[in-house]
Amino acid sequence: MKDYPKSVKRLLKASDKHKFESTYQLYNIFAKGLSVEADPGEADKFKRKCKEQLEGYQFRLASLALKNFKSVGGFKFNFGNSNTIVFVGNNGSGKSTVLEAIEKSLSNITSRIATQSFNGDEIKEFEIKVGQHEPARIMADFQLNGVSFPMELIGNHSLKSVSERSVFKGINHLSSLLKSMNDFGRFNFPLLASYNVERSNDVTTRDIDKSEEIIDSQVWDQSKAYSKSLNGKSDFKLFFRWFKELIEARNDDSHEISKLRESLKEKQAFLDGPGLKAMKESQKDSIAFDSFIKSYEDEIKQVKSKINNLSTFKDNTLEQVCNAIYEFLPSFSELRIQRKPLDMLVKKDGVEFSVLQLSQGEKSLLALVADIARRLMLLNPSLDNPLEGTGIVLIDEIDLHLHPSWQQKIVTGLARTFPNIQFFISTHSPQVCHTLDSNSVWLIDNGEARKAPKGLRGSMSSWVLQNLFDVEPRPPEDKFTQDLAKYERIVYEDQYNSDEARNLKEKLAEHFGYDYDILVKLDLYVENREWEKEFEENK
């Protein structure tokens, strides 16, 4: 090892232990000549090494703290290693506020990665909690393979003479690191996206745009993956255009492939034909002839490589996006574009529909999954399966317009299809919550945030309603709820032979049916009590 300063030697040792942050520091040191002589060759070596060390990286929000932001006095969350985090609570409790805080933080990262600006969302003065004289704060700790890149957004009162400034040093460093990795071919960037309740209103006839233009930059430019990614909507219009352009680009490629295959056939025929043999016999300079053949064979290899590239990439892209949709909507198949009139069609249980004819829940889910898949395909060009890209996705009221059976499948489906995405979700659905571990669910109530009670995953929906949402399994003010409770009390007081008990039972059986589980349970109790009485009398 050269006679470098001790600080550089420590970084070199850490770099050899696969510490990407040390490798990146070494790149900067040798590129800028910091404490060592500038060496572009060494800088280039460490930048390449850093990119290799970041292959398959994980991007996560490890913790979040809010203070005086909107309705929140003070929340602190440590998300640990959870891939899915769910917030529950009454309307107005602050769960959507938490998602908004994360969204503001993400906007300051996308603005740095996708553009040259630093214009992420700030905390506005009206977002400072009413009655508070201290600044509002959003403190987020983002992590890349466990290495922290913190940021702090601060919102000040305009009337105060002294104002604190937001702290962006961590995410400035993060964005510089990620963008510099793109110097040696396309680097995979994290998906940062947010979907609010307005996403369900996004699929309309206006989304079937009649543009015939194919714009390569719109299809393949990674920065386009961040376009409108935090506006809260599943942008079906963008997906439709992208899908349409991808198909047309593939069709154009198919025409080019046909010409290339014809050229390949002619070249191969020349190599295998009698003309080449005659040429070889007439050549006096065998070295020149061998060089000619080598050059010709290289041309054939290049044509074959071009055919392979054209025939696989776009087809794989379409296939993976469609498979993501079919994963969530298993009755769906054969998603395609119709030319005249222009429309997007899909088969549902073998019958073809326009996507505009689907139910609101189906359209909402289709648009959501399609938008996530499209953005991941753009952001992860070097992954065999771009749907395995990393990132952070926010979904407010994930149960919106979904049947309870779909609510039970939505979170596990997202995790299965997009395994390296960290999802932050709000919901009012017990069917969503009982598919999750307790440590993944945060209850926001009375200005506090705490973990869900143990035993959540796999529990009955009624248990979740009562123990997580603090909602009685039956409407407490309903007449039949009250009659059932009254009948239970009378039976367990052994007054089941009274006129009141008989009348209540008939009324309840007429409403619920004689085989209703509570009535059957009470009948069994009565039978046992009668048997016990008879046994006592015959002793």
PDB file of C-alpha atoms in Angstrom, residues 194-356:
ATOM      1  CA  SER A 194     -47.120   8.415  -3.954  1.00  0.00           C
ATOM      2  CA  TYR A 195     -50.779   7.527  -4.603  1.00  0.00           C
ATOM      3  CA  ASN A 196     -53.587   9.329  -2.782  1.00  0.00           C
ATOM      4  CA  VAL A 197     -57.374   8.837  -2.812  1.00  0.00           C
ATOM      5  CA  GLU A 198     -57.682  10.762  -6.089  1.00  0.00           C
ATOM      6  CA  ARG A 199     -56.011   7.885  -7.937  1.00  0.00           C
ATOM      7  CA  SER A 200     -59.410   6.132  -8.247  1.00  0.00           C
ATOM      8  CA  ASN A 201     -60.790   8.939 -10.430  1.00  0.00           C
ATOM      9  CA  ASP A 202     -57.939   8.881 -12.898  1.00  0.00           C
ATOM     10  CA  VAL A 203     -59.067   6.395 -15.575  1.00  0.00           C
ATOM     11  CA  THR A 204     -61.477   8.177 -17.925  1.00  0.00           C
ATOM     12  CA  THR A 205     -62.078   8.591 -21.637  1.00  0.00           C
ATOM     13  CA  ARG A 206     -59.679  11.561 -21.584  1.00  0.00           C
ATOM     14  CA  ASP A 207     -56.877   9.098 -20.840  1.00  0.00           C
ATOM     15  CA  ILE A 208     -57.204   7.413 -24.232  1.00  0.00           C
ATOM     16  CA  ASP A 209     -55.019   9.914 -26.042  1.00  0.00           C
ATOM     17  CA  LYS A 210     -54.975   9.881 -29.867  1.00  0.00           C
ATOM     18  CA  SER A 211     -51.360  10.874 -30.394  1.00  0.00           C
ATOM     19  CA  GLU A 212     -49.638   8.762 -33.048  1.00  0.00           C
ATOM     20  CA  GLU A 213     -46.171  10.033 -32.190  1.00  0.00           C
ATOM     21  CA  ILE A 214     -43.462   7.778 -30.781  1.00  0.00           C
ATOM     22  CA  ILE A 215     -41.043   9.697 -28.576  1.00  0.00           C
ATOM     23  CA  ASP A 216     -37.990   7.629 -27.670  1.00  0.00           C
ATOM     24  CA  SER A 217     -37.021   9.856 -24.752  1.00  0.00           C
ATOM     25  CA  GLN A 218     -40.481   9.448 -23.245  1.00  0.00           C
ATOM     26  CA  VAL A 219     -40.231   5.688 -23.514  1.00  0.00           C
ATOM     27  CA  TRP A 220     -36.684   5.088 -22.286  1.00  0.00           C
ATOM     28  CA  ASP A 221     -35.405   8.120 -20.368  1.00  0.00           C
ATOM     29  CA  GLN A 222     -35.000   7.157 -16.695  1.00  0.00           C
ATOM     30  CA  SER A 223     -35.825  10.653 -15.466  1.00  0.00           C
ATOM     31  CA  LYS A 224     -39.310  10.278 -16.979  1.00  0.00           C
ATOM     32  CA  ALA A 225     -39.995   7.649 -14.317  1.00  0.00           C
ATOM     33  CA  TYR A 226     -40.113  10.462 -11.758  1.00  0.00           C
ATOM     34  CA  SER A 227     -42.494  12.595 -13.824  1.00  0.00           C
ATOM     35  CA  LYS A 228     -45.665  13.095 -11.732  1.00  0.00           C
ATOM     36  CA  SER A 229     -44.591  10.208  -9.487  1.00  0.00           C
ATOM     37  CA  LEU A 230     -45.494  12.183  -6.358  1.00  0.00           C
ATOM     38  CA  ASN A 231     -48.656  13.883  -7.599  1.00  0.00           C
ATOM     39  CA  GLY A 232     -50.790  11.241  -5.878  1.00  0.00           C
ATOM     40  CA  LYS A 233     -52.370   9.708  -8.985  1.00  0.00           C
ATOM     41  CA  SER A 234     -51.953   6.420 -10.802  1.00  0.00           C
ATOM     42  CA  ASP A 235     -51.304   8.165 -14.086  1.00  0.00           C
ATOM     43  CA  PHE A 236     -53.138   5.894 -16.511  1.00  0.00           C
ATOM     44  CA  LYS A 237     -52.684   8.359 -19.383  1.00  0.00           C
ATOM     45  CA  LEU A 238     -48.901   8.094 -19.072  1.00  0.00           C
ATOM     46  CA  PHE A 239     -49.136   4.304 -18.870  1.00  0.00           C
ATOM     47  CA  PHE A 240     -51.413   4.133 -21.918  1.00  0.00           C
ATOM     48  CA  ARG A 241     -49.070   6.268 -24.018  1.00  0.00           C
ATOM     49  CA  TRP A 242     -46.003   4.362 -22.857  1.00  0.00           C
ATOM     50  CA  PHE A 243     -47.634   0.971 -23.512  1.00  0.00           C
ATOM     51  CA  LYS A 244     -48.812   2.100 -26.953  1.00  0.00           C
ATOM     52  CA  GLU A 245     -45.419   3.504 -27.891  1.00  0.00           C
ATOM     53  CA  LEU A 246     -43.679   0.362 -26.671  1.00  0.00           C
ATOM     54  CA  ILE A 247     -45.873  -1.793 -28.913  1.00  0.00           C
ATOM     55  CA  GLU A 248     -45.288   0.487 -31.905  1.00  0.00           C
ATOM     56  CA  ALA A 249     -41.551   0.548 -31.250  1.00  0.00           C
ATOM     57  CA  ARG A 250     -41.603  -3.247 -31.112  1.00  0.00           C
ATOM     58  CA  ASN A 251     -43.507  -3.359 -34.409  1.00  0.00           C
ATOM     59  CA  ASP A 252     -40.952  -1.037 -35.977  1.00  0.00           C
ATOM     60  CA  ASP A 253     -38.216  -3.280 -34.631  1.00  0.00           C
ATOM     61  CA  SER A 254     -39.966  -6.323 -36.125  1.00  0.00           C
ATOM     62  CA  HIS A 255     -39.728  -4.694 -39.561  1.00  0.00           C
ATOM     63  CA  GLU A 256     -36.053  -3.932 -38.988  1.00  0.00           C
ATOM     64  CA  ILE A 257     -35.464  -7.467 -37.686  1.00  0.00           C
ATOM     65  CA  SER A 258     -36.935  -8.890 -40.901  1.00  0.00           C
ATOM     66  CA  LYS A 259     -34.478  -6.853 -42.963  1.00  0.00           C
ATOM     67  CA  LEU A 260     -31.576  -7.855 -40.723  1.00  0.00           C
ATOM     68  CA  ARG A 261     -32.491 -11.540 -40.950  1.00  0.00           C
ATOM     69  CA  GLU A 262     -32.613 -11.283 -44.728  1.00  0.00           C
ATOM     70  CA  SER A 263     -29.169  -9.672 -44.690  1.00  0.00           C
ATOM     71  CA  LEU A 264     -27.908 -12.370 -42.321  1.00  0.00           C
ATOM     72  CA  LYS A 265     -29.262 -15.074 -44.607  1.00  0.00           C
ATOM     73  CA  GLU A 266     -27.432 -13.565 -47.605  1.00  0.00           C
ATOM     74  CA  LYS A 267     -24.153 -13.232 -45.695  1.00  0.00           C
ATOM     75  CA  GLN A 268     -24.370 -16.787 -44.386  1.00  0.00           C
ATOM     76  CA  ALA A 269     -25.187 -18.091 -47.863  1.00  0.00           C
ATOM     77  CA  PHE A 270     -22.107 -16.357 -49.216  1.00  0.00           C
ATOM     78  CA  LEU A 271     -19.897 -17.986 -46.553  1.00  0.00           C
ATOM     79  CA  ASP A 272     -21.348 -21.419 -47.282  1.00  0.00           C
ATOM     80  CA  GLY A 273     -21.553 -21.037 -51.061  1.00  0.00           C
ATOM     81  CA  PRO A 274     -19.238 -22.053 -53.893  1.00  0.00           C
ATOM     82  CA  GLY A 275     -18.292 -18.440 -54.652  1.00  0.00           C
ATOM     83  CA  LEU A 276     -16.211 -18.151 -51.495  1.00  0.00           C
ATOM     84  CA  LYS A 277     -14.454 -21.438 -52.215  1.00  0.00           C
ATOM     85  CA  ALA A 278     -13.511 -20.222 -55.699  1.00  0.00           C
ATOM     86  CA  MET A 279     -12.314 -16.922 -54.248  1.00  0.00           C
ATOM     87  CA  LYS A 280     -10.085 -18.749 -51.778  1.00  0.00           C
ATOM     88  CA  GLU A 281      -8.499 -20.868 -54.504  1.00  0.00           C
ATOM     89  CA  SER A 282      -7.754 -17.779 -56.606  1.00  0.00           C
ATOM     90  CA  GLN A 283      -6.182 -15.853 -53.713  1.00  0.00           C
ATOM     91  CA  LYS A 284      -2.419 -15.788 -53.622  1.00  0.00           C
ATOM     92  CA  ASP A 285      -2.260 -13.945 -50.263  1.00  0.00           C
ATOM     93  CA  SER A 286      -3.849 -16.293 -47.686  1.00  0.00           C
ATOM     94  CA  ILE A 287      -3.304 -13.814 -44.813  1.00  0.00           C
ATOM     95  CA  ALA A 288      -5.356 -11.136 -46.581  1.00  0.00           C
ATOM     96  CA  PHE A 289      -8.047 -13.692 -47.367  1.00  0.00           C
ATOM     97  CA  ASP A 290      -8.202 -14.875 -43.738  1.00  0.00           C
ATOM     98  CA  SER A 291      -8.479 -11.275 -42.605  1.00  0.00           C
ATOM     99  CA  PHE A 292     -11.331 -10.736 -45.062  1.00  0.00           C
ATOM    100  CA  ILE A 293     -13.162 -13.833 -43.733  1.00  0.00           C
ATOM    101  CA  LYS A 294     -12.615 -12.730 -40.122  1.00  0.00           C
ATOM    102  CA  SER A 295     -14.044  -9.308 -40.892  1.00  0.00           C
ATOM    103  CA  TYR A 296     -17.025 -10.898 -42.643  1.00  0.00           C
ATOM    104  CA  GLU A 297     -17.696 -13.230 -39.702  1.00  0.00           C
ATOM    105  CA  ASP A 298     -17.525 -10.263 -37.304  1.00  0.00           C
ATOM    106  CA  GLU A 299     -20.172  -8.520 -39.394  1.00  0.00           C
ATOM    107  CA  ILE A 300     -22.403 -11.595 -39.055  1.00  0.00           C
ATOM    108  CA  LYS A 301     -21.897 -11.619 -35.269  1.00  0.00           C
ATOM    109  CA  GLN A 302     -22.871  -7.951 -35.076  1.00  0.00           C
ATOM    110  CA  VAL A 303     -26.042  -8.559 -37.089  1.00  0.00           C
ATOM    111  CA  LYS A 304     -26.962 -11.511 -34.867  1.00  0.00           C
ATOM    112  CA  SER A 305     -26.365  -9.427 -31.736  1.00  0.00           C
ATOM    113  CA  LYS A 306     -28.537  -6.601 -33.070  1.00  0.00           C
ATOM    114  CA  ILE A 307     -31.335  -9.035 -33.925  1.00  0.00           C
ATOM    115  CA  ASN A 308     -31.147 -10.506 -30.433  1.00  0.00           C
ATOM    116  CA  ASN A 309     -31.239  -7.082 -28.727  1.00  0.00           C
ATOM    117  CA  LEU A 310     -34.169  -5.871 -30.802  1.00  0.00           C
ATOM    118  CA  SER A 311     -36.209  -9.033 -30.388  1.00  0.00           C
ATOM    119  CA  THR A 312     -35.893  -9.480 -26.639  1.00  0.00           C
ATOM    120  CA  PHE A 313     -35.783  -6.214 -24.682  1.00  0.00           C
ATOM    121  CA  LYS A 314     -39.092  -4.619 -25.604  1.00  0.00           C
ATOM    122  CA  ASP A 315     -40.928  -7.969 -25.640  1.00  0.00           C
ATOM    123  CA  ASN A 316     -39.628  -8.706 -22.142  1.00  0.00           C
ATOM    124  CA  THR A 317     -40.656  -5.254 -20.959  1.00  0.00           C
ATOM    125  CA  LEU A 318     -44.227  -5.718 -22.198  1.00  0.00           C
ATOM    126  CA  GLU A 319     -44.402  -9.233 -20.813  1.00  0.00           C
ATOM    127  CA  GLN A 320     -43.213  -8.259 -17.330  1.00  0.00           C
ATOM    128  CA  VAL A 321     -45.598  -5.314 -17.039  1.00  0.00           C
ATOM    129  CA  CYS A 322     -48.537  -7.430 -18.204  1.00  0.00           C
ATOM    130  CA  ASN A 323     -47.584 -10.227 -15.819  1.00  0.00           C
ATOM    131  CA  ALA A 324     -47.600  -7.753 -12.929  1.00  0.00           C
ATOM    132  CA  ILE A 325     -51.170  -6.781 -13.854  1.00  0.00           C
ATOM    133  CA  TYR A 326     -52.303 -10.392 -14.250  1.00  0.00           C
ATOM    134  CA  GLU A 327     -50.794 -11.191 -10.842  1.00  0.00           C
ATOM    135  CA  PHE A 328     -53.323  -8.860  -9.214  1.00  0.00           C
ATOM    136  CA  LEU A 329     -56.187  -9.521 -11.587  1.00  0.00           C
ATOM    137  CA  PRO A 330     -55.850 -13.256 -12.354  1.00  0.00           C
ATOM    138  CA  SER A 331     -59.045 -13.312 -14.419  1.00  0.00           C
ATOM    139  CA  PHE A 332     -57.404 -10.807 -16.811  1.00  0.00           C
ATOM    140  CA  SER A 333     -55.358 -11.674 -19.909  1.00  0.00           C
ATOM    141  CA  GLU A 334     -54.276 -10.373 -23.313  1.00  0.00           C
ATOM    142  CA  LEU A 335     -53.943  -6.681 -22.547  1.00  0.00           C
ATOM    143  CA  ARG A 336     -53.580  -4.941 -25.908  1.00  0.00           C
ATOM    144  CA  ILE A 337     -54.058  -1.731 -27.878  1.00  0.00           C
ATOM    145  CA  GLN A 338     -56.843  -1.436 -30.447  1.00  0.00           C
ATOM    146  CA  ARG A 339     -55.995   0.910 -33.324  1.00  0.00           C
ATOM    147  CA  LYS A 340     -59.417   2.028 -34.611  1.00  0.00           C
ATOM    148  CA  PRO A 341     -61.079   3.304 -32.568  1.00  0.00           C
ATOM    149  CA  LEU A 342     -58.076   3.786 -30.306  1.00  0.00           C
ATOM    150  CA  ASP A 343     -58.626   1.921 -27.050  1.00  0.00           C
ATOM    151  CA  MET A 344     -56.945  -0.373 -24.546  1.00  0.00           C
ATOM    152  CA  LEU A 345     -58.611  -3.784 -24.390  1.00  0.00           C
ATOM    153  CA  VAL A 346     -58.262  -6.662 -21.963  1.00  0.00           C
ATOM    154  CA  LYS A 347     -59.877 -10.066 -21.642  1.00  0.00           C
ATOM    155  CA  LYS A 348     -61.683 -10.826 -18.399  1.00  0.00           C
ATOM    156  CA  ASP A 349     -62.596 -14.485 -17.971  1.00  0.00           C
ATOM    157  CA  GLY A 350     -62.144 -14.851 -21.716  1.00  0.00           C
ATOM    158  CA  VAL A 351     -64.470 -11.959 -22.645  1.00  0.00           C
ATOM    159  CA  GLU A 352     -62.941  -8.791 -24.115  1.00  0.00           C
ATOM    160  CA  PHE A 353     -63.594  -5.395 -22.510  1.00  0.00           C
ATOM    161  CA  SER A 354     -62.374  -1.848 -22.884  1.00  0.00           C
ATOM    162  CA  VAL A 355     -60.505  -0.887 -19.712  1.00  0.00           C
ATOM    163  CA  LEU A 356     -63.040   1.926 -19.375  1.00  0.00           C
TER     164      LEU A 356
END
